Tab-separated table of C-alpha atoms and ligand atoms in Angstrom:
chain	number	residue	atom	x	y	z
A	16	MET	CA	0.000	0.000	0.000
A	17	ILE	CA	1.440	3.359	-1.033
A	18	GLN	CA	-0.138	6.572	0.236
A	19	PHE	CA	0.718	10.110	-0.773
A	20	VAL	CA	-0.177	13.213	1.223
A	21	PHE	CA	0.029	16.606	-0.445
A	22	GLY	CA	-0.956	20.190	0.265
A	23	SER	CA	-3.650	21.405	-2.127
A	24	GLN	CA	-3.188	25.130	-1.431
A	25	TRP	CA	-0.237	27.407	-0.638
A	26	GLY	CA	1.174	25.268	2.191
A	27	ASP	CA	0.533	24.820	5.904
A	28	GLU	CA	-2.694	22.927	5.312
A	29	GLY	CA	-1.976	20.567	8.205
A	30	LYS	CA	-0.043	17.887	6.308
A	31	GLY	CA	2.159	17.056	9.307
A	32	LYS	CA	-0.762	16.131	11.543
A	33	LEU	CA	-2.369	13.910	8.885
A	34	VAL	CA	0.951	12.205	8.103
A	35	ASP	CA	1.490	11.493	11.799
A	36	TYR	CA	-1.968	9.896	11.960
A	37	LEU	CA	-1.523	7.829	8.792
A	38	ALA	CA	1.961	6.774	9.935
A	39	ALA	CA	0.486	4.821	12.840
A	40	ASP	CA	0.780	1.624	10.807
A	41	ALA	CA	3.315	2.674	8.154
A	42	ASP	CA	6.524	0.751	7.566
A	43	TYR	CA	8.239	3.636	5.757
A	44	VAL	CA	7.627	7.369	5.940
A	45	VAL	CA	9.289	9.205	3.092
A	46	ARG	CA	10.148	12.801	2.203
A	47	PHE	CA	10.881	13.059	-1.516
A	48	HIS	CA	11.180	16.760	-2.391
A	49	GLY	CA	11.780	20.255	-1.015
A	50	GLY	CA	13.987	21.119	1.904
A	51	ASN	CA	13.726	22.719	5.298
A	52	ASN	CA	11.498	25.450	3.916
A	53	ALA	CA	8.847	22.916	4.940
A	54	GLY	CA	7.531	23.185	8.484
A	55	HIS	CA	5.147	20.386	9.451
A	56	THR	CA	3.727	20.371	12.953
A	57	VAL	CA	2.846	17.337	15.041
A	58	ILE	CA	1.440	17.904	18.524
A	59	VAL	CA	1.693	15.157	21.097
A	60	GLY	CA	0.216	16.139	24.460
A	61	GLU	CA	2.019	19.272	25.607
A	62	LYS	CA	4.822	18.806	23.082
A	63	ARG	CA	4.987	20.478	19.692
A	64	TYR	CA	7.269	18.917	17.071
A	65	PRO	CA	7.988	21.111	14.041
A	66	PHE	CA	9.452	18.851	11.331
A	67	HIS	CA	11.506	20.486	8.606
A	68	LEU	CA	13.476	17.633	7.082
A	69	LEU	CA	12.624	14.478	8.992
A	70	PRO	CA	9.384	12.840	7.855
A	71	SER	CA	6.564	13.806	10.243
A	72	GLY	CA	5.604	10.167	10.665
A	73	ILE	CA	8.875	9.260	12.355
A	74	LEU	CA	7.406	9.401	15.875
A	75	ASN	CA	5.634	6.155	15.097
A	76	PRO	CA	7.924	3.483	16.637
A	77	LYS	CA	7.570	1.100	13.698
A	78	ALA	CA	8.145	3.432	10.751
A	79	ILE	CA	11.555	3.831	9.148
A	80	GLY	CA	12.150	7.427	8.061
A	81	VAL	CA	13.524	7.977	4.572
A	82	ILE	CA	14.945	11.200	3.181
A	83	ALA	CA	14.964	10.345	-0.495
A	84	ASN	CA	17.032	11.810	-3.316
A	85	GLY	CA	14.657	14.674	-4.216
A	86	VAL	CA	15.153	16.385	-0.861
A	87	ILE	CA	17.772	19.066	-0.350
A	88	VAL	CA	19.368	18.969	3.075
A	89	ASP	CA	20.793	21.541	5.446
A	90	LEU	CA	22.944	19.351	7.691
A	91	GLU	CA	22.758	21.716	10.645
A	92	VAL	CA	18.950	21.751	10.599
A	93	LEU	CA	18.720	17.990	10.183
A	94	LEU	CA	21.108	17.331	13.067
A	95	GLU	CA	19.215	19.713	15.296
A	96	GLU	CA	16.006	17.840	14.530
A	97	ILE	CA	17.648	14.489	15.213
A	98	ASN	CA	19.081	15.786	18.518
A	99	ASN	CA	15.793	17.331	19.625
A	100	LEU	CA	14.005	14.042	19.098
A	101	ALA	CA	16.748	12.177	20.972
A	102	LYS	CA	16.175	14.441	23.991
A	103	ASP	CA	12.587	13.173	24.080
A	104	GLY	CA	13.664	9.554	23.747
A	105	TYR	CA	13.079	9.150	20.015
A	106	LEU	CA	16.323	7.561	18.864
A	107	LEU	CA	16.844	7.320	15.133
A	108	LYS	CA	19.678	4.808	15.013
A	109	ASN	CA	18.596	2.174	12.426
A	110	LYS	CA	15.412	4.191	11.934
A	111	LEU	CA	16.526	6.796	9.415
A	112	LEU	CA	17.939	6.479	5.901
A	113	ILE	CA	19.264	9.389	3.866
A	114	SER	CA	19.952	9.098	0.166
A	115	PRO	CA	23.519	9.923	-0.928
A	116	ARG	CA	21.850	11.630	-3.904
A	117	CYS	CA	20.355	14.398	-1.765
A	118	HIS	CA	21.867	17.763	-2.561
A	119	LEU	CA	23.317	19.793	0.274
A	120	ILE	CA	22.173	23.277	1.201
A	121	MET	CA	25.445	25.062	1.765
A	122	PRO	CA	26.073	28.222	3.784
A	123	TYR	CA	26.646	30.183	0.580
A	124	HIS	CA	23.201	29.121	-0.687
A	125	LYS	CA	21.582	30.688	2.372
A	126	ALA	CA	23.689	33.823	1.977
A	127	LEU	CA	22.697	34.067	-1.702
A	128	ASP	CA	18.992	33.571	-0.964
A	129	GLU	CA	19.216	36.386	1.569
A	130	ALA	CA	21.237	38.633	-0.753
A	131	TYR	CA	18.793	38.180	-3.672
A	132	GLU	CA	15.797	38.836	-1.439
A	133	ASN	CA	17.328	42.003	0.003
A	134	ALA	CA	18.363	43.219	-3.447
A	135	ARG	CA	14.809	42.714	-4.779
A	136	GLY	CA	13.645	45.335	-2.303
A	137	LYS	CA	9.920	45.982	-2.623
A	138	ASN	CA	9.697	43.193	-5.198
A	139	LYS	CA	11.002	40.590	-2.806
A	140	LEU	CA	9.377	37.166	-3.158
A	141	GLY	CA	9.209	36.397	0.535
A	142	THR	CA	11.279	33.203	0.441
A	143	THR	CA	12.050	31.420	3.681
A	144	ARG	CA	15.712	32.442	3.173
A	145	ARG	CA	16.761	28.862	3.769
A	146	GLY	CA	18.803	28.701	0.550
A	147	ILE	CA	16.194	26.662	-1.345
A	148	GLY	CA	16.226	28.401	-4.760
A	149	PRO	CA	20.044	28.724	-4.958
A	150	THR	CA	20.526	25.045	-3.991
A	151	PHE	CA	18.127	23.789	-6.670
A	152	ALA	CA	19.752	26.187	-9.154
A	153	ASP	CA	23.160	24.669	-8.380
A	154	LYS	CA	21.708	21.175	-8.677
A	155	VAL	CA	20.531	21.690	-12.257
A	156	SER	CA	23.623	23.633	-13.312
A	157	TYR	CA	25.949	20.824	-12.088
A	158	ASN	CA	27.377	23.009	-9.358
A	159	GLY	CA	25.685	21.249	-6.491
A	160	LEU	CA	27.245	19.026	-3.880
A	161	ARG	CA	25.484	15.803	-3.070
A	162	MET	CA	25.535	13.972	0.244
A	163	TYR	CA	27.659	11.453	-1.692
A	164	GLU	CA	30.571	13.906	-1.769
A	165	LEU	CA	30.817	13.716	2.006
A	166	LEU	CA	32.001	10.116	1.696
A	167	ASP	CA	35.337	11.418	0.377
A	168	TRP	CA	36.292	14.303	2.642
A	169	LYS	CA	39.338	15.434	0.658
A	170	GLY	CA	37.330	15.627	-2.534
A	171	PHE	CA	34.525	17.422	-0.707
A	172	VAL	CA	36.886	20.078	0.655
A	173	GLU	CA	38.191	20.752	-2.832
A	174	LYS	CA	34.737	21.021	-4.405
A	175	PHE	CA	33.302	23.064	-1.553
A	176	THR	CA	36.226	25.497	-1.658
A	177	PHE	CA	35.894	25.947	-5.427
A	178	GLN	CA	32.161	26.672	-5.170
A	179	ALA	CA	32.459	28.852	-2.071
A	180	LYS	CA	35.113	31.046	-3.695
A	181	ILE	CA	32.881	31.684	-6.713
A	182	LYS	CA	29.829	32.310	-4.542
A	183	ASN	CA	31.842	34.710	-2.414
A	184	LYS	CA	32.596	36.753	-5.521
A	185	ILE	CA	28.874	36.956	-6.253
A	186	LEU	CA	28.141	37.875	-2.634
A	187	LYS	CA	30.707	40.638	-2.949
A	188	LEU	CA	28.803	42.028	-5.945
A	189	PHE	CA	25.745	42.213	-3.703
A	190	GLY	CA	27.865	44.035	-1.115
A	191	VAL	CA	27.348	41.144	1.308
A	192	LYS	CA	29.931	39.678	3.685
A	193	PRO	CA	31.489	36.562	2.151
A	194	ILE	CA	31.329	33.251	4.019
A	195	SER	CA	34.444	31.960	5.777
A	196	VAL	CA	35.517	28.821	3.927
A	197	LYS	CA	37.730	27.710	6.809
A	198	LYS	CA	35.135	28.139	9.550
A	199	GLU	CA	32.376	26.494	7.540
A	200	LEU	CA	34.585	23.512	6.755
A	201	VAL	CA	35.251	22.979	10.471
A	202	LYS	CA	31.487	22.852	11.098
A	203	LEU	CA	30.849	20.635	8.083
A	204	ALA	CA	33.529	18.159	9.183
A	205	GLU	CA	31.683	17.771	12.494
A	206	HIS	CA	28.265	17.402	10.878
A	207	ARG	CA	29.623	14.891	8.405
A	208	LYS	CA	30.678	12.492	11.144
A	209	THR	CA	27.228	12.437	12.694
A	210	ILE	CA	25.289	12.212	9.450
A	211	LEU	CA	27.259	9.582	7.504
A	212	PRO	CA	25.946	6.566	9.465
A	213	TYR	CA	22.477	7.349	8.099
A	214	VAL	CA	23.566	7.699	4.470
A	215	ARG	CA	22.926	4.810	2.080
A	216	GLU	CA	21.240	4.271	-1.278
A	217	VAL	CA	17.529	4.053	-0.535
A	218	TYR	CA	16.290	2.896	-3.960
A	219	PRO	CA	16.710	-0.848	-3.265
A	220	VAL	CA	15.116	-0.420	0.149
A	221	LEU	CA	11.992	1.249	-1.243
A	222	GLN	CA	11.810	-1.152	-4.197
A	223	LYS	CA	11.927	-4.132	-1.848
A	224	ALA	CA	9.374	-2.465	0.400
A	225	GLN	CA	6.903	-2.074	-2.462
A	226	ASN	CA	7.528	-5.607	-3.735
A	227	ASP	CA	6.875	-6.939	-0.233
A	228	ASN	CA	3.649	-4.893	-0.064
A	229	LYS	CA	4.913	-2.840	2.848
A	230	LYS	CA	3.060	0.305	3.837
A	231	ILE	CA	4.808	3.325	2.384
A	232	LEU	CA	3.687	6.845	3.242
A	233	LEU	CA	4.976	9.689	1.072
A	234	GLU	CA	4.910	13.127	2.655
A	235	GLY	CA	4.589	16.033	0.251
A	236	ALA	CA	5.976	19.340	1.423
A	237	HIS	CA	4.572	22.826	0.693
A	238	GLY	CA	1.380	23.214	-1.366
A	239	VAL	CA	0.852	22.498	-5.069
A	240	MET	CA	0.164	26.230	-5.648
A	241	LEU	CA	3.910	26.703	-5.020
A	242	ASP	CA	5.014	24.007	-7.509
A	243	ILE	CA	7.941	25.258	-9.590
A	244	ASP	CA	6.069	24.586	-12.852
A	245	TRP	CA	2.422	25.043	-11.906
A	246	SER	CA	2.583	28.096	-9.638
A	247	PRO	CA	2.361	31.675	-10.878
A	248	TYR	CA	6.173	31.781	-11.259
A	249	PRO	CA	8.253	33.374	-9.738
A	250	TYR	CA	5.972	33.150	-6.690
A	251	SER	CA	7.053	29.560	-6.337
A	252	THR	CA	9.295	27.210	-4.456
A	253	GLY	CA	12.158	25.312	-6.083
A	254	SER	CA	10.615	21.839	-6.427
A	255	ASN	CA	7.770	19.964	-8.071
A	256	ILE	CA	5.087	19.089	-5.572
A	257	ILE	CA	2.816	16.777	-7.565
A	258	ARG	CA	2.714	12.978	-7.836
A	259	GLY	CA	5.317	12.864	-10.600
A	260	ALA	CA	7.851	14.197	-8.119
A	261	ILE	CA	7.580	10.882	-6.249
A	262	ASN	CA	9.037	9.104	-9.254
A	263	THR	CA	11.919	11.540	-9.679
A	264	GLY	CA	12.397	12.204	-5.963
A	265	ALA	CA	12.153	8.684	-4.534
A	266	GLY	CA	12.245	6.323	-7.514
A	267	LEU	CA	8.802	4.890	-6.772
A	268	PRO	CA	6.335	4.376	-9.646
A	269	VAL	CA	3.337	6.700	-9.400
A	270	SER	CA	1.117	3.989	-10.890
A	271	ARG	CA	1.509	2.060	-7.622
A	272	ILE	CA	0.106	4.847	-5.438
A	273	ASN	CA	-3.170	3.651	-3.970
A	274	ARG	CA	-4.257	6.693	-2.021
A	275	SER	CA	-3.575	10.317	-2.876
A	276	TRP	CA	-4.652	12.519	0.009
A	277	ALA	CA	-5.300	16.170	-0.759
A	278	VAL	CA	-5.038	18.192	2.412
A	279	VAL	CA	-7.476	21.091	2.140
A	280	LYS	CA	-7.585	23.708	4.861
A	281	ALA	CA	-11.173	24.948	5.394
A	282	TYR	CA	-9.902	28.457	4.536
A	283	LEU	CA	-6.444	29.244	3.220
A	284	SER	CA	-3.198	30.821	4.254
A	285	ARG	CA	-0.064	31.928	2.465
A	286	VAL	CA	3.332	33.110	3.613
A	287	GLY	CA	5.423	35.138	1.223
A	288	GLY	CA	4.496	37.408	-1.663
A	289	GLY	CA	2.492	36.911	-4.820
A	290	PRO	CA	-1.147	37.185	-5.843
A	291	LEU	CA	-3.744	35.484	-3.668
A	292	PRO	CA	-7.192	35.993	-5.239
A	293	SER	CA	-9.345	35.101	-2.218
A	294	GLU	CA	-7.222	36.964	0.350
A	295	PHE	CA	-9.189	39.122	2.757
A	296	PHE	CA	-8.404	41.500	5.592
A	297	GLY	CA	-10.039	42.900	8.682
A	298	LYS	CA	-11.542	41.544	11.884
A	299	THR	CA	-12.526	38.086	10.637
A	300	ALA	CA	-9.148	37.527	8.961
A	301	ASP	CA	-7.350	38.598	12.153
A	302	GLN	CA	-9.560	36.348	14.227
A	303	ILE	CA	-8.823	33.355	11.967
A	304	ARG	CA	-5.081	34.116	12.060
A	305	GLU	CA	-5.036	34.262	15.850
A	306	ARG	CA	-7.307	31.304	16.509
A	307	GLY	CA	-5.686	29.216	13.802
A	308	LYS	CA	-2.192	30.200	15.025
A	309	GLU	CA	-1.384	31.129	11.453
A	310	PHE	CA	2.243	32.077	11.965
A	311	GLY	CA	4.943	30.317	9.917
A	312	THR	CA	6.271	27.040	11.377
A	313	THR	CA	9.628	27.759	9.728
A	314	THR	CA	9.947	31.545	9.841
A	315	GLY	CA	7.323	32.679	12.372
A	316	ARG	CA	5.905	35.169	9.838
A	317	PRO	CA	2.183	36.015	10.139
A	318	ARG	CA	0.381	34.128	7.393
A	319	ARG	CA	-1.908	35.884	4.927
A	320	ILE	CA	-5.505	34.669	5.180
A	321	GLY	CA	-7.965	33.871	2.403
A	322	TRP	CA	-11.268	32.110	1.863
A	323	LEU	CA	-11.102	28.581	0.533
A	324	ASP	CA	-10.376	28.880	-3.194
A	325	LEU	CA	-12.041	25.933	-4.888
A	326	GLU	CA	-11.145	27.154	-8.374
A	327	ALA	CA	-7.493	26.694	-7.378
A	328	VAL	CA	-8.030	23.491	-5.389
A	329	LYS	CA	-10.014	21.957	-8.267
A	330	PHE	CA	-6.892	22.412	-10.362
A	331	THR	CA	-4.365	21.133	-7.804
A	332	THR	CA	-6.409	18.068	-6.859
A	333	SER	CA	-6.773	17.175	-10.510
A	334	LEU	CA	-3.085	17.765	-11.231
A	335	ALA	CA	-2.012	15.673	-8.252
A	336	GLU	CA	-4.707	13.045	-8.931
A	337	ALA	CA	-6.249	13.180	-5.483
A	338	ASN	CA	-8.690	10.433	-4.570
A	339	ARG	CA	-9.194	11.356	-0.899
A	340	LEU	CA	-9.810	14.655	0.826
A	341	ALA	CA	-8.623	15.575	4.301
A	342	ILE	CA	-10.321	18.804	5.365
A	343	THR	CA	-8.423	20.510	8.161
A	344	LYS	CA	-8.990	23.331	10.640
A	345	ILE	CA	-12.754	23.398	10.202
A	346	ASP	CA	-12.881	24.146	13.973
A	347	ILE	CA	-11.272	27.536	13.312
A	348	LEU	CA	-14.340	28.627	11.352
A	349	THR	CA	-16.650	28.122	14.351
A	350	SER	CA	-18.325	31.463	15.153
A	351	VAL	CA	-17.499	32.990	11.769
A	352	LYS	CA	-20.902	34.368	10.806
A	353	GLU	CA	-20.602	34.224	7.047
A	354	ILE	CA	-18.138	31.817	5.439
A	355	LYS	CA	-17.221	32.392	1.826
A	356	VAL	CA	-15.828	30.029	-0.782
A	357	CYS	CA	-14.374	31.087	-4.104
A	358	ILE	CA	-15.980	28.943	-6.820
A	359	SER	CA	-14.643	30.616	-9.978
A	360	TYR	CA	-12.701	33.598	-11.298
A	361	LYS	CA	-13.757	36.412	-13.609
A	362	LEU	CA	-11.530	38.764	-15.516
A	363	ASN	CA	-12.981	41.658	-17.520
A	364	GLY	CA	-16.430	40.150	-17.133
A	365	LYS	CA	-15.383	36.744	-18.523
A	366	LYS	CA	-14.677	33.498	-16.691
A	367	ILE	CA	-11.016	32.581	-16.478
A	368	SER	CA	-9.612	29.399	-14.956
A	369	TYR	CA	-6.716	29.208	-12.508
A	370	VAL	CA	-4.491	27.459	-15.038
A	371	GLU	CA	-5.046	30.158	-17.654
A	372	SER	CA	-4.018	32.878	-15.206
A	373	GLY	CA	-0.460	34.053	-14.750
A	374	TYR	CA	0.515	36.217	-11.781
A	375	ARG	CA	-0.707	39.402	-13.539
A	376	GLU	CA	-4.187	37.959	-14.148
A	377	LEU	CA	-4.379	36.453	-10.658
A	378	ALA	CA	-3.666	39.864	-9.182
A	379	LYS	CA	-6.420	41.530	-11.211
A	380	LEU	CA	-9.233	39.007	-11.439
A	381	THR	CA	-12.410	38.962	-9.365
A	382	PRO	CA	-13.106	35.874	-7.294
A	383	ILE	CA	-16.727	34.728	-7.458
A	384	TYR	CA	-17.910	33.644	-4.022
A	385	LYS	CA	-20.630	31.474	-2.609
A	386	SER	CA	-21.621	32.325	0.967
A	387	PHE	CA	-22.452	29.891	3.722
A	388	PRO	CA	-24.063	30.577	7.097
A	389	GLY	CA	-21.714	29.704	9.970
A	390	TRP	CA	-22.249	27.813	13.233
A	391	THR	CA	-21.436	28.657	16.826
A	392	GLU	CA	-21.221	25.262	18.540
A	393	PRO	CA	-17.652	24.160	19.389
A	394	ILE	CA	-16.725	21.103	17.344
A	395	ASP	CA	-13.267	20.287	18.626
A	396	LYS	CA	-14.399	17.209	20.565
A	397	ILE	CA	-16.795	15.780	17.990
A	398	LYS	CA	-15.914	12.328	16.657
A	399	LYS	CA	-18.750	11.664	14.225
A	400	PHE	CA	-19.641	13.507	11.056
A	401	SER	CA	-23.355	13.280	11.889
A	402	ARG	CA	-22.761	15.145	15.178
A	403	LEU	CA	-21.316	18.209	13.454
A	404	PRO	CA	-23.595	21.270	13.297
A	405	LYS	CA	-25.882	21.226	10.261
A	406	ASN	CA	-24.256	24.277	8.645
A	407	CYS	CA	-20.828	22.760	9.094
A	408	ARG	CA	-21.918	19.515	7.436
A	409	TYR	CA	-23.468	21.496	4.609
A	410	TYR	CA	-20.191	23.390	4.082
A	411	LEU	CA	-18.174	20.151	4.015
A	412	LYS	CA	-20.633	18.430	1.677
A	413	PHE	CA	-20.416	21.366	-0.694
A	414	ILE	CA	-16.611	20.996	-0.899
A	415	GLU	CA	-16.917	17.262	-1.508
A	416	ASP	CA	-19.536	17.701	-4.234
A	417	PHE	CA	-17.679	20.543	-5.898
A	418	LEU	CA	-14.400	18.618	-6.088
A	419	GLN	CA	-16.029	15.231	-6.686
A	420	ILE	CA	-13.583	13.608	-4.279
A	421	PRO	CA	-14.725	11.933	-1.067
A	422	ILE	CA	-13.750	13.285	2.344
A	423	PHE	CA	-12.072	10.674	4.547
A	424	TYR	CA	-10.711	12.837	7.362
A	425	ILE	CA	-11.791	16.061	9.054
A	426	GLY	CA	-9.402	17.897	11.363
A	427	THR	CA	-11.138	19.428	14.378
A	428	GLY	CA	-8.144	20.672	16.389
A	429	PRO	CA	-4.325	20.648	16.490
A	430	GLU	CA	-3.995	17.661	18.856
A	431	ARG	CA	-3.224	14.209	17.516
A	432	SER	CA	-6.622	12.882	18.599
A	433	GLN	CA	-8.728	15.763	17.233
A	434	PHE	CA	-10.181	14.484	13.995
A	435	ILE	CA	-13.189	12.744	12.520
A	436	LYS	CA	-12.568	9.651	10.442
A	437	ILE	CA	-15.078	8.901	7.706
B	512	GDP	P1	1.841	21.721	7.285
B	512	GDP	O1	3.001	22.515	6.825
B	512	GDP	O2	0.845	21.466	6.213
B	512	GDP	O3	2.216	20.455	8.000
B	512	GDP	O4	1.073	22.638	8.355
B	512	GDP	P2	1.733	23.458	9.566
B	512	GDP	O5	2.123	22.514	10.622
B	512	GDP	O6	2.764	24.416	9.066
B	512	GDP	O7	0.508	24.352	9.992
B	512	GDP	C1	-0.708	23.777	10.391
B	512	GDP	C2	-0.998	24.237	11.815
B	512	GDP	O8	-2.338	23.917	12.136
B	512	GDP	C3	-0.158	23.549	12.867
B	512	GDP	O9	0.037	24.444	13.946
B	512	GDP	C4	-1.008	22.368	13.294
B	512	GDP	O10	-0.757	21.959	14.641
B	512	GDP	C5	-2.386	22.965	13.188
B	512	GDP	N1	-3.461	22.041	12.786
B	512	GDP	C6	-3.430	20.996	11.939
B	512	GDP	N2	-4.667	20.483	11.753
B	512	GDP	C7	-5.490	21.224	12.525
B	512	GDP	C8	-6.921	21.221	12.746
B	512	GDP	O11	-7.663	20.440	12.182
B	512	GDP	N3	-7.401	22.187	13.596
B	512	GDP	C9	-6.605	23.104	14.219
B	512	GDP	N4	-7.150	24.008	15.022
B	512	GDP	N5	-5.275	23.132	14.030
B	512	GDP	C10	-4.735	22.205	13.184
B	513	IMO	P1	5.006	23.624	4.301
B	513	IMO	O1	5.614	22.302	3.896
B	513	IMO	C1	4.287	27.823	3.328
B	513	IMO	C2	6.892	29.576	0.276
B	513	IMO	C3	7.640	30.733	0.896
B	513	IMO	C4	7.777	31.630	-0.323
B	513	IMO	C5	8.005	30.639	-1.458
B	513	IMO	C6	9.461	30.475	-1.842
B	513	IMO	O2	5.158	23.944	5.718
B	513	IMO	O3	3.619	23.731	3.757
B	513	IMO	P2	11.416	29.180	-0.621
B	513	IMO	O4	12.075	29.402	0.691
B	513	IMO	O5	10.770	27.833	-0.755
B	513	IMO	O6	12.305	29.486	-1.781
B	513	IMO	O7	10.245	30.271	-0.681
B	513	IMO	O8	7.500	29.399	-0.985
B	513	IMO	N1	6.982	28.286	1.007
B	513	IMO	C7	6.087	27.890	1.911
B	513	IMO	N2	4.999	28.507	2.431
B	513	IMO	N3	4.606	26.577	3.749
B	513	IMO	C8	5.665	25.917	3.217
B	513	IMO	O9	5.955	24.647	3.500
B	513	IMO	C9	6.489	26.599	2.284
B	513	IMO	N4	7.604	26.271	1.614
B	513	IMO	C10	7.888	27.310	0.831
B	513	IMO	O10	6.904	31.341	1.927
B	513	IMO	O11	6.565	32.282	-0.573
B	514	MG	MG1	3.966	24.292	7.331
């Protein structure tokens, strides 16, 4: 059984919590794209675990965590995550595999991300400044360094020094302080020792797992609206987010995926710049932001708030071939008097689809809304769909009918146990 979880909006839909739930009986939990721009939260009792690189399902004692080749890795961030889990008794020895094909996010990538963002001034994109774009750029221009290079330290030092010297020249052009090659190499030498025991080719492991009918759970990062090809570029992130990325990023055949879970937040949020047709402001937006704790898991930035955009989600769920919906954070809409949903777009009086709109059109078009009456009853302890307030059920049914994909999970709170299974 292979399951795939992906974000159907602009990220932070609640993927981490769903992955943690689905991982309860998984044999392998796999990240296959993106980097530590991802921030996936799992809450266990009083403890909050923000996962950036480790798969969010790793808390499950049975599951082996896999960081497959499509992921780009900042060693410092990964080691911090491993150490934080160890403090709570989650030991990853023999429980984590990292592909030697993963590209490394280097200190100069972070410096370049920062320098580009600062230089863009008012046109900044709002990246997480984690070095994501520059690392993927180096990967496709053959200037990247893979985890594999760490196996031969002498060779690594030579390649790192060559790249760092060139990047330092670019940083100088930006008027930014260059990185210290010597100091960074001292840190990298330390990180290397700790990370190498986890590094091995994961392809045969995942192939055997699928041949043995093991349960494999693939954790998408970000939201499809940020996909490098299908987003309103350049308001994007550096990787592909759709099913096809599983084939390139983990070597698994997409035809073998049984369940494709689209995580749909009952409203939407976005961090970073770019057009967001259903964005709204004011008291209700502020209330949703506060109650929904809509502040970036990675950067802490306040998230922009919008109504659920079904025109966009219709596109992403079709592109990613979703066959199951997980609706999250419906509890946050309790007490919102009038809930709106964007059902189509109009530009100059004519209908226009999401896929036909570039960033200029998305910024100008008019979202067409359908309004729903809200409910006031708290729903965070409800365990059965039939017990939800009538208006809430009506809202959920509308989403299901509109997208023509069945709902299998409804998130009713941030805690592990707060959900309705259908
Ligand atoms: P991800 O990036 O998609 O994994 O999402 P994040 O973890 O960045 O953001 C989702 C936030 O909402 C986290 O703080 C979660 O703990 C929280 N969350 C997830 N599902 C629910 C839900 O159904 N209700 C509420 N109230 N919070 C949720
Ligand atoms: P999760 O996995 C929300 C956004 C950034 C920025 C754009 C480019 O938690 O859903 P980058 O640093 O990737 O080059 O920034 O992408 N972005 C996310 N926004 N959640 C995420 O991940 C994101 N990953 C990238 O805010 O707009
Ligand atoms: Mg997140």
